[in-house]
Structure formats: structure tokens, C-alpha cells
mmCIF file of C-alpha atoms in Angstrom:
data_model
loop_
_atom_site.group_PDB
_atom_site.id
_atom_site.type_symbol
_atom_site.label_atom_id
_atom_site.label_comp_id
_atom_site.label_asym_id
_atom_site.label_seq_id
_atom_site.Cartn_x
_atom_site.Cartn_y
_atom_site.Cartn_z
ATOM 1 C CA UNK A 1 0.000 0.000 0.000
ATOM 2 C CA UNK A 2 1.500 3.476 -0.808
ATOM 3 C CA UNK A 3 1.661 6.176 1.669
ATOM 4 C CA UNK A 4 1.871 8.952 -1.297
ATOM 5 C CA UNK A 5 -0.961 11.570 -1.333
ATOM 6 C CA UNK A 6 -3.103 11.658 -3.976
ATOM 7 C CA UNK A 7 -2.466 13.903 -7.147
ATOM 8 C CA UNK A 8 -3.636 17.541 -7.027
ATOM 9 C CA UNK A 9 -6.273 18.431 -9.390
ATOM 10 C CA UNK A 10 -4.831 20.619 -11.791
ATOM 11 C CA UNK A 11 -8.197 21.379 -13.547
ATOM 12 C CA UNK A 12 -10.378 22.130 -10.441
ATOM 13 C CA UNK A 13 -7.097 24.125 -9.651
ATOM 14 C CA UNK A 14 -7.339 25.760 -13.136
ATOM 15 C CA UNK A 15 -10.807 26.625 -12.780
ATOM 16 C CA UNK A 16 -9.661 29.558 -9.600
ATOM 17 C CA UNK A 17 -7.354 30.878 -12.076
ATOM 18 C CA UNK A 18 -10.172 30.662 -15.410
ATOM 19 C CA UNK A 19 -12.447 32.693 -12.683
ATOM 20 C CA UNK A 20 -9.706 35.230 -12.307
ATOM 21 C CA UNK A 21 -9.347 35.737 -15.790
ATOM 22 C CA UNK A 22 -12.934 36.152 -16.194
ATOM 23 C CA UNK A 23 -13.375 38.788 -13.366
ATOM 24 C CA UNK A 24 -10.201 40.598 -14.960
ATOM 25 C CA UNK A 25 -12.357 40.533 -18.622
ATOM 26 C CA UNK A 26 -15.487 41.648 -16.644
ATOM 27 C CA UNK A 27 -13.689 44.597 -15.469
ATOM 28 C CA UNK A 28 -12.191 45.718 -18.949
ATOM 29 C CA UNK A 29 -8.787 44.098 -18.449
ATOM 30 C CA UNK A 30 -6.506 41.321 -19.763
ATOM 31 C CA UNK A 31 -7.981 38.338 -19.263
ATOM 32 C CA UNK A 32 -5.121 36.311 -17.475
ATOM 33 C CA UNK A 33 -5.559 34.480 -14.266
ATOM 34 C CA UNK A 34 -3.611 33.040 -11.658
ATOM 35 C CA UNK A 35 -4.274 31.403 -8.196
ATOM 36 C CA UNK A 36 -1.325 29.926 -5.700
ATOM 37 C CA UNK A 37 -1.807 26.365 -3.834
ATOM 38 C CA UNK A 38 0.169 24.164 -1.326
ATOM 39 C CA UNK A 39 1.163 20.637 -2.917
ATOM 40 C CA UNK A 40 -2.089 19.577 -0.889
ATOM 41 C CA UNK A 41 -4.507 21.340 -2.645
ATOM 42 C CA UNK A 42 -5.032 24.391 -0.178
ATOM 43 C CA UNK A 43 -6.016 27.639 -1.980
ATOM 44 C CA UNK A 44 -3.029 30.504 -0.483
ATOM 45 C CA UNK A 45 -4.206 33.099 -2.941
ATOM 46 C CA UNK A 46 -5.727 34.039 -6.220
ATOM 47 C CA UNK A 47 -5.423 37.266 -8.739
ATOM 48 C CA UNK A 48 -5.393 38.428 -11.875
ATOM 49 C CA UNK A 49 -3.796 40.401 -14.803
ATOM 50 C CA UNK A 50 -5.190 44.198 -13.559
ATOM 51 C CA UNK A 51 -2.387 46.460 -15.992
ATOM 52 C CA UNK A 52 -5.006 48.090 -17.298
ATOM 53 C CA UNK A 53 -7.510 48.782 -14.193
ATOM 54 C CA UNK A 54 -5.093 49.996 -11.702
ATOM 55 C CA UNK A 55 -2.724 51.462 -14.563
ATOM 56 C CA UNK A 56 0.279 49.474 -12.589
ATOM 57 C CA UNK A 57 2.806 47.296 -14.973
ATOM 58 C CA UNK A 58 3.351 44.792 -12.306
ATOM 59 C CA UNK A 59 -0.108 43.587 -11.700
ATOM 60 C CA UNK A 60 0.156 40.394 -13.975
ATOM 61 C CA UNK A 61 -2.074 37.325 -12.608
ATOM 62 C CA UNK A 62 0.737 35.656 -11.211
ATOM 63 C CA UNK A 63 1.945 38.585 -9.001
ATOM 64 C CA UNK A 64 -1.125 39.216 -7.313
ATOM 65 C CA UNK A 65 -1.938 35.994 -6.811
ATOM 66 C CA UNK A 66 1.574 35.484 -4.916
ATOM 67 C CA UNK A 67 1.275 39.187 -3.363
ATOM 68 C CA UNK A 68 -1.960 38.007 -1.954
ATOM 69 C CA UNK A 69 -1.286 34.207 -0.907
ATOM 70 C CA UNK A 70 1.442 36.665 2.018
ATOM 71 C CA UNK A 71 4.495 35.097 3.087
ATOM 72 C CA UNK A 72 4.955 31.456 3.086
ATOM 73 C CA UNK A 73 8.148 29.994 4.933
ATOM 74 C CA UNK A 74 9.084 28.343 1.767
ATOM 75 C CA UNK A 75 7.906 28.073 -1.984
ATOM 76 C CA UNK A 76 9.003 24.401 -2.833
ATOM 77 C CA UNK A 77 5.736 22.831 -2.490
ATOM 78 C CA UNK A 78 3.497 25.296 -4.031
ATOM 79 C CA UNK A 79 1.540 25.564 -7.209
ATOM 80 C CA UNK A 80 1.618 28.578 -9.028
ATOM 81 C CA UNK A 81 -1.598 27.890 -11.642
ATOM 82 C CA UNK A 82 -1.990 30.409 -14.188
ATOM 83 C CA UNK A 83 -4.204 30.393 -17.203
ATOM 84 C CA UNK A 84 -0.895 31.753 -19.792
ATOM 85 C CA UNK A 85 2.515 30.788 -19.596
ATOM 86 C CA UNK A 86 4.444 32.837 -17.819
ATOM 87 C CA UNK A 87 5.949 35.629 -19.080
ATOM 88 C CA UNK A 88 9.899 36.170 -17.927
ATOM 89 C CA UNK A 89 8.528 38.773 -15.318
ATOM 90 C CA UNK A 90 6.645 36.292 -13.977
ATOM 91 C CA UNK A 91 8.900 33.177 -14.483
ATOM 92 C CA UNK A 92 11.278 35.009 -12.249
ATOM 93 C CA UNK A 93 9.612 35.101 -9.707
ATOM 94 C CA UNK A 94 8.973 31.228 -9.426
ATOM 95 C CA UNK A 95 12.504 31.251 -9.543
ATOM 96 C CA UNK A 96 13.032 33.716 -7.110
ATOM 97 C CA UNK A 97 11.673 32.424 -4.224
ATOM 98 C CA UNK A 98 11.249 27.976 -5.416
ATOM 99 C CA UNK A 99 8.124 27.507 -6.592
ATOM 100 C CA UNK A 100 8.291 23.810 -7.542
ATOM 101 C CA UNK A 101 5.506 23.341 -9.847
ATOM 102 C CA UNK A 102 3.639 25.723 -12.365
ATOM 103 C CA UNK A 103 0.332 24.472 -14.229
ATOM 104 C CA UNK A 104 -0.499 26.190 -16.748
ATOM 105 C CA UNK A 105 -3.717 26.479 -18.956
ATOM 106 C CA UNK A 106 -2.241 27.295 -22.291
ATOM 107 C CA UNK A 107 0.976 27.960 -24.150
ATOM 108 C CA UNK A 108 -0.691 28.654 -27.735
ATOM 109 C CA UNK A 109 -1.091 32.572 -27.304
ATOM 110 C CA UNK A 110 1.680 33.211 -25.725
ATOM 111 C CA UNK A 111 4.925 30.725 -24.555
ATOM 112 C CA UNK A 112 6.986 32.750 -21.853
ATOM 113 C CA UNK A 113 9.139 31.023 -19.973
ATOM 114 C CA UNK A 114 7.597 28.129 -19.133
ATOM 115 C CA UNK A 115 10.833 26.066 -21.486
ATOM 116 C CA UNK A 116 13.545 27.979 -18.967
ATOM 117 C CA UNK A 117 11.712 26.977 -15.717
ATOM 118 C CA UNK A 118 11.415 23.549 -16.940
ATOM 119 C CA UNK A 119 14.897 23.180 -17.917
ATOM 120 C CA UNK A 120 15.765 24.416 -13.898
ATOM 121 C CA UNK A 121 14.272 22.197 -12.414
ATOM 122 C CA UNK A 122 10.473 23.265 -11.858
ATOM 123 C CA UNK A 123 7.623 20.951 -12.579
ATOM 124 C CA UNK A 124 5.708 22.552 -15.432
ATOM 125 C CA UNK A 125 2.364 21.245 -16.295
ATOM 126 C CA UNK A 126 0.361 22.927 -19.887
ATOM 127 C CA UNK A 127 -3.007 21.497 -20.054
ATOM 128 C CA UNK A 128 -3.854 22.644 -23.097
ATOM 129 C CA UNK A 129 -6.944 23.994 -21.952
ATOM 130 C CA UNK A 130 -9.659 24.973 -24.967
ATOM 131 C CA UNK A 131 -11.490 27.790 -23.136
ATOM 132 C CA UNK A 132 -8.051 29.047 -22.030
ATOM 133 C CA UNK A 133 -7.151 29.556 -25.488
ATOM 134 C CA UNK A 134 -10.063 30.636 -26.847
ATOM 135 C CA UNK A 135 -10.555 33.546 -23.932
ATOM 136 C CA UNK A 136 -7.525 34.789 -24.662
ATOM 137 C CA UNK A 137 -6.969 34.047 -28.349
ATOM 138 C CA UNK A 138 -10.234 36.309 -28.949
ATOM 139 C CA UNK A 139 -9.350 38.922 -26.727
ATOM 140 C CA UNK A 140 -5.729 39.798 -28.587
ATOM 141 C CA UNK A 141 -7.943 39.816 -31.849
ATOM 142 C CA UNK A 142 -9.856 42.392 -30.751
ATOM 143 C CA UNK A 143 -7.175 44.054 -28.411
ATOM 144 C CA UNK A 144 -3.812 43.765 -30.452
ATOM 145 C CA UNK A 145 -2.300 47.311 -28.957
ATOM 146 C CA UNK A 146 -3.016 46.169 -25.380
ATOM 147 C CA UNK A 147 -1.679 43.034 -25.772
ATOM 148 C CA UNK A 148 1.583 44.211 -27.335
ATOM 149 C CA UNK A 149 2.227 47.132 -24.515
ATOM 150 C CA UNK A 150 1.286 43.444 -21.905
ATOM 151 C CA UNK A 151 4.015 41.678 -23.583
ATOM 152 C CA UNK A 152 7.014 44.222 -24.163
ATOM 153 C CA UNK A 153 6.320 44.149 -28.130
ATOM 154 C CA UNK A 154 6.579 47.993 -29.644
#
């Protein structure tokens, strides 16, 4: 009999971060979520891309999720979930402070760093999700300029 727990659920995990995304489109932003988790499932905190509401840079999905999950003694065993890959912004800070394991629900509109974590060492998970795409695929149509200032492109 094995004493390991039992796998997290990455899709009812990805579903926090799909909300975020969807409060962040409801309120006229980029619709990118993100949500941290201990390796047991536990919900430490949840946020979303808000550039464009609060007119702050910094405020991808993955940052306020982290920024509102507080201070943790250690990163190792959490789960960053985020509907996008990562950009580099926020792929740094997974490797700043050890988060072992990002899930992610889509690398077709955008593939940040998500290859560089991977090759140090962090557990990276891309499921591929449809509705992930599709949110975000038909936002960029309709908001190229936005997306481009998001991502660093001129």
C-alpha cells in the first residue's frame, strides 16, 4: 500500500485561475488568471492580470496571486496555476523564491518562460486547456495594442 498523497487536481485548480481571468475581462482588463496552492490542494491566494484597471505594470495574474497568498516559509511545495505561460517577469519570480511546480492552462497565445523553468528544475504542467485559449486568443484579436504594450512588443 502506498503512503503517497493523492495527485492535485490541476483542472479544479485551473478553474480559480479561469475565474480570475474572467473577473479581470469583466472589469475591462486582460484576461489572465492566476491562483497559488500548497502541494495539498489548499487555496493561499488568487489574482489576476489588472495592468489596465489599476494602470500598474506589475499587476500580472501571477503577481497578485503570490502578493496576496502573504508570506509562506518556503515556496518548494506550491503551485503557481496560471491560465498563460508565464511571461519572464513572472517566471522570475517562481525562480526567485522555489516555486516547484507551475500548471499552466495554455501555451498557444503566448509561450513565456515556461521552457527555462522547466529546464531548472520546476515541474511545469500545460493542459492545453480549450477555453483558455479561446478567452484569450479572442481577446488579442480584438485588443492587439493592449496586448503588445502586456508583452514588451513595440
Amino acid at each position: 500500500m502506498s503512503s503517497q498523497p493523492p495527485a492535485p487536481d490541476y483542472r479544479a485548480m485551473l478553474q480559480v485561475a479561469i475565474d480570475e481571468a474572467r473577473a479581470g475581462l469583466a472589469e475591462g482588463g486582460i484576461p489572465i488568471g492566476a491562483a497559488l496552492f500548497r502541494a495539498d490542494g489548499t487555496l493561499l491566494g488568487r489574482g489576476r492580470n489588472r495592468r489596465v484597471q489599476e494602470g500598474d505594470p506589475s499587476v500580472h495574474g501571477e503577481t497578485d496571486a503570490f502578493r496576496k497568498a502573504g508570506r509562506q516559509r518556503s515556496y518548494r511545495d506550491t503551485i503557481m496555476v496560471t491560465t498563460l505561460s508565464p511571461c519572464w517577469y513572472c517566471s522570475g519570480l517562481v525562480r526567485q523564491f522555489g516555486i516547484g511546480t507551475v500548471v499552466m492552462g495554455e501555451s498557444v497565445n503566448f509561450s513565456g518562460g515556461h521552457d527555462w523553468l522547466r529546464a531548472h528544475g520546476v515541474r511545469v504542467v500545460d493542459l492545453a486547456d480549450p477555453g483558455c485559449i479561446a478567452m484569450l486568443g479572442d481577446w488579442i484579436a480584438r485588443n492587439p495594442g493592449v496586448w503588445n504594450e502586456d508583452i514588451g512588443v513595440d
